[in-house]
Structures are given as C-alpha cells and as structure tokens.
Amino acid sequence: MEEEDEGHGYFGNYHYQTSEASTYTLLRRNAKSNRRYPTEAEALLWERLKGKQLGVRFRRQHPVYGYIPDFVCLSLNIVIEIDGGYHTSAAQQQADMERTHYLESFGFRVVRFTNDQILYDTDKVIEKIKQTMTKQSAPTPQGTPLLRRGRGRLKIK
C-alpha cells in the first residue's frame, strides 16, 4: 500500500530519506543559504514552479543524497539543475555528469537548463519540464508483482 503524507511524498515509492543524517545538518544549512540568495534564473524559474503550479510540489535547494539540486520534485523523482557560466569548463562539466549519474542511480531524472534558456525562453523550459513530468509519471515495470494471497495480513505460526 502506498501512503502519501499530505502530498509531500514521504512514504510509498517516494524518497523518504534523501540525505544521510550525518551530513543533513550541513547540507540543510547550505541549502538555506542558497535559498536566501538565488540567481536571477533560479528566482524566475521558482516563480513558475512554486505552489504546485504544474500540479506537483517542487522544492528549492533541497538536500538530495549528498547534493543540493536547484529544484527537486520528490513525488516524480525529477531534479532540475540550472547551469550558470562556470558550468562551461571541462572540469565542471565532468563533475556535473558524475553528479547526474549518481542521482540517476537513485531513480531521479535530471534535467539541465542554462541561465539563458530560463531567462530568455522560460515557456520552452516549462514545456520541457512538463514533458519530463509526463515521462516520469508513466507506469514502469518494477519487478514481479506480489501474489494477492494473504491480503496484507501477517500469519504467525
């Protein structure tokens, strides 16, 4: 049975715990600081994502498995990253690729946009996010279904 905590996605197939307890305090502090000082592109995109405007809850600068992505939708496992100017260096592109693969290993779909895409073509960015949401919400086979015996009751001998 899948439960949802008031739409926040803490139970069921959603990522209940997205950071290790040992690093969560530091990550949370850094995330809070990042939220206080958003880039122009982050602020613009947040205006279009906040308040379930796309039908799901997005979080801004929320710790996820050791990283702080710009935006994350835990219920659909979508991470949105905004790449500023420093993301053009080879070293940063390699780090971004490794981070993407790492988050994908937890079932997240990572979508990247440049600052310019967000600032100058926001509607196209929102359309791409909606397309990703549709793909992520489509049912996917996840192993063999459980047999319908026992109806969830525990049998003790």
Coordinates of C-alpha atoms in Angstrom, one line a residue:
M1 CA 0.0 0.0 0.0
E2 CA 1.3 3.4 -0.9
E3 CA 0.7 6.2 1.5
E4 CA 1.2 9.9 0.9
D5 CA 1.8 12.4 3.7
E6 CA -0.5 15.2 2.7
G7 CA 1.0 15.2 -0.8
H8 CA 4.6 15.7 0.4
G9 CA 5.7 12.3 -0.8
Y10 CA 7.4 10.8 2.3
F11 CA 6.0 7.3 2.0
G12 CA 5.4 4.6 -0.7
N13 CA 7.7 4.7 -3.7
Y14 CA 8.9 8.2 -2.9
H15 CA 12.3 9.1 -1.5
Y16 CA 11.6 9.1 2.2
Q17 CA 15.1 10.0 3.3
T18 CA 17.1 12.0 0.8
S19 CA 20.2 12.6 2.9
E20 CA 22.3 10.8 5.4
A21 CA 21.7 12.0 9.0
S22 CA 25.5 12.7 9.4
T23 CA 25.5 15.2 6.6
Y24 CA 22.0 16.5 6.6
T25 CA 22.6 19.4 9.1
L26 CA 25.4 20.9 7.0
L27 CA 23.6 20.4 3.7
R28 CA 20.4 21.9 5.2
R29 CA 22.4 25.0 6.3
N30 CA 24.0 25.4 2.9
A31 CA 20.6 24.9 1.2
K32 CA 19.0 27.6 3.4
S33 CA 21.8 30.0 2.4
N34 CA 21.3 29.2 -1.3
R35 CA 17.6 29.8 -1.0
R36 CA 18.3 33.3 0.5
Y37 CA 20.5 34.4 -2.4
P38 CA 19.0 32.9 -5.6
T39 CA 20.4 33.7 -9.0
E40 CA 18.1 35.7 -11.4
A41 CA 17.4 32.4 -13.3
E42 CA 16.6 30.5 -10.1
A43 CA 14.2 33.2 -8.9
L44 CA 12.5 33.3 -12.3
L45 CA 12.0 29.6 -12.6
W46 CA 10.9 29.3 -8.9
E47 CA 8.1 31.8 -9.7
R48 CA 6.8 29.3 -12.3
L49 CA 7.3 26.1 -10.1
K50 CA 6.2 27.1 -6.6
G51 CA 2.8 26.4 -5.2
K52 CA 2.1 23.3 -7.3
Q53 CA 1.6 25.5 -10.4
L54 CA 2.5 22.4 -12.5
G55 CA 0.4 20.1 -10.4
V56 CA 3.1 18.7 -8.2
R57 CA 5.3 20.1 -5.4
F58 CA 8.8 21.2 -6.3
R59 CA 11.3 22.0 -3.6
R60 CA 14.0 24.6 -4.0
Q61 CA 17.6 23.8 -2.8
H62 CA 16.5 20.6 -1.0
P63 CA 19.3 18.2 0.1
V64 CA 19.2 15.0 -2.0
Y65 CA 21.7 12.2 -1.4
G66 CA 24.6 14.5 -0.6
Y67 CA 23.8 17.2 -3.2
I68 CA 21.7 20.3 -3.2
P69 CA 20.0 20.5 -6.6
D70 CA 18.4 23.8 -7.6
F71 CA 14.9 22.2 -7.7
V72 CA 13.5 18.7 -7.0
C73 CA 10.1 17.0 -7.2
L74 CA 10.3 14.1 -4.9
S75 CA 7.0 12.6 -5.9
L76 CA 8.1 12.2 -9.6
N77 CA 11.9 11.9 -8.9
I78 CA 12.8 14.9 -11.0
V79 CA 15.8 17.1 -10.4
I80 CA 16.2 20.4 -12.2
E81 CA 19.6 22.0 -12.4
I82 CA 20.4 25.5 -13.7
D83 CA 23.8 25.8 -15.2
G84 CA 25.4 29.2 -15.0
G85 CA 28.6 30.4 -16.7
Y86 CA 31.0 28.3 -14.7
H87 CA 29.4 25.1 -15.9
T88 CA 31.2 25.6 -19.3
S89 CA 34.6 24.5 -18.0
A90 CA 35.6 20.9 -18.8
A91 CA 36.2 20.1 -15.1
Q92 CA 32.8 21.4 -14.1
Q93 CA 31.1 19.5 -17.0
Q94 CA 32.7 16.3 -15.8
A95 CA 31.6 17.0 -12.2
D96 CA 28.0 17.7 -13.5
M97 CA 28.0 14.5 -15.4
E98 CA 29.1 12.5 -12.4
R99 CA 26.5 14.1 -10.2
T100 CA 23.8 13.4 -12.8
H101 CA 24.8 9.7 -13.0
Y102 CA 24.9 9.5 -9.2
L103 CA 21.4 11.0 -8.8
E104 CA 20.1 8.8 -11.7
S105 CA 21.3 5.7 -9.8
F106 CA 18.7 6.6 -7.2
G107 CA 16.0 6.8 -9.8
F108 CA 16.0 10.6 -10.4
R109 CA 15.6 12.1 -13.9
V110 CA 18.0 15.1 -14.1
V111 CA 17.1 17.9 -16.4
R112 CA 19.5 20.7 -17.0
F113 CA 18.9 24.2 -18.4
T114 CA 21.3 27.1 -18.9
N115 CA 20.7 30.5 -17.3
D116 CA 20.0 31.9 -20.8
Q117 CA 17.3 29.3 -21.5
I118 CA 15.5 30.2 -18.4
L119 CA 15.9 34.0 -18.7
Y120 CA 15.0 34.2 -22.4
D121 CA 12.9 31.2 -23.2
T122 CA 11.0 30.4 -20.0
D123 CA 7.9 29.0 -21.7
K124 CA 10.0 26.4 -23.6
V125 CA 11.8 25.4 -20.3
I126 CA 8.4 24.9 -18.6
E127 CA 7.2 22.8 -21.6
K128 CA 10.3 20.6 -21.3
I129 CA 9.7 20.2 -17.5
K130 CA 6.1 19.2 -18.3
Q131 CA 7.3 16.6 -20.8
T132 CA 9.7 15.2 -18.2
M133 CA 6.8 15.1 -15.7
T134 CA 4.7 13.1 -18.1
K135 CA 7.5 10.6 -18.8
Q136 CA 8.3 10.2 -15.1
S137 CA 4.6 9.6 -14.2
A138 CA 4.1 6.9 -16.8
P139 CA 3.9 3.5 -15.1
T140 CA 7.1 1.4 -15.5
P141 CA 7.5 -2.3 -14.7
Q142 CA 9.2 -2.7 -11.4
G143 CA 9.9 -6.4 -11.0
T144 CA 7.5 -9.2 -10.4
P145 CA 4.2 -8.2 -8.8
L146 CA 3.4 -9.7 -5.4
L147 CA 0.9 -12.5 -5.3
R148 CA -2.5 -11.5 -4.0
R149 CA -2.6 -14.1 -1.2
G150 CA -3.0 -13.1 2.4
R151 CA -4.4 -9.6 1.6
G152 CA -1.6 -7.9 3.7
R153 CA -2.2 -9.9 6.9
L154 CA 0.7 -11.3 8.8
K155 CA 0.4 -15.0 9.5
I156 CA 2.1 -16.2 12.7
K157 CA 2.6 -19.9 13.3

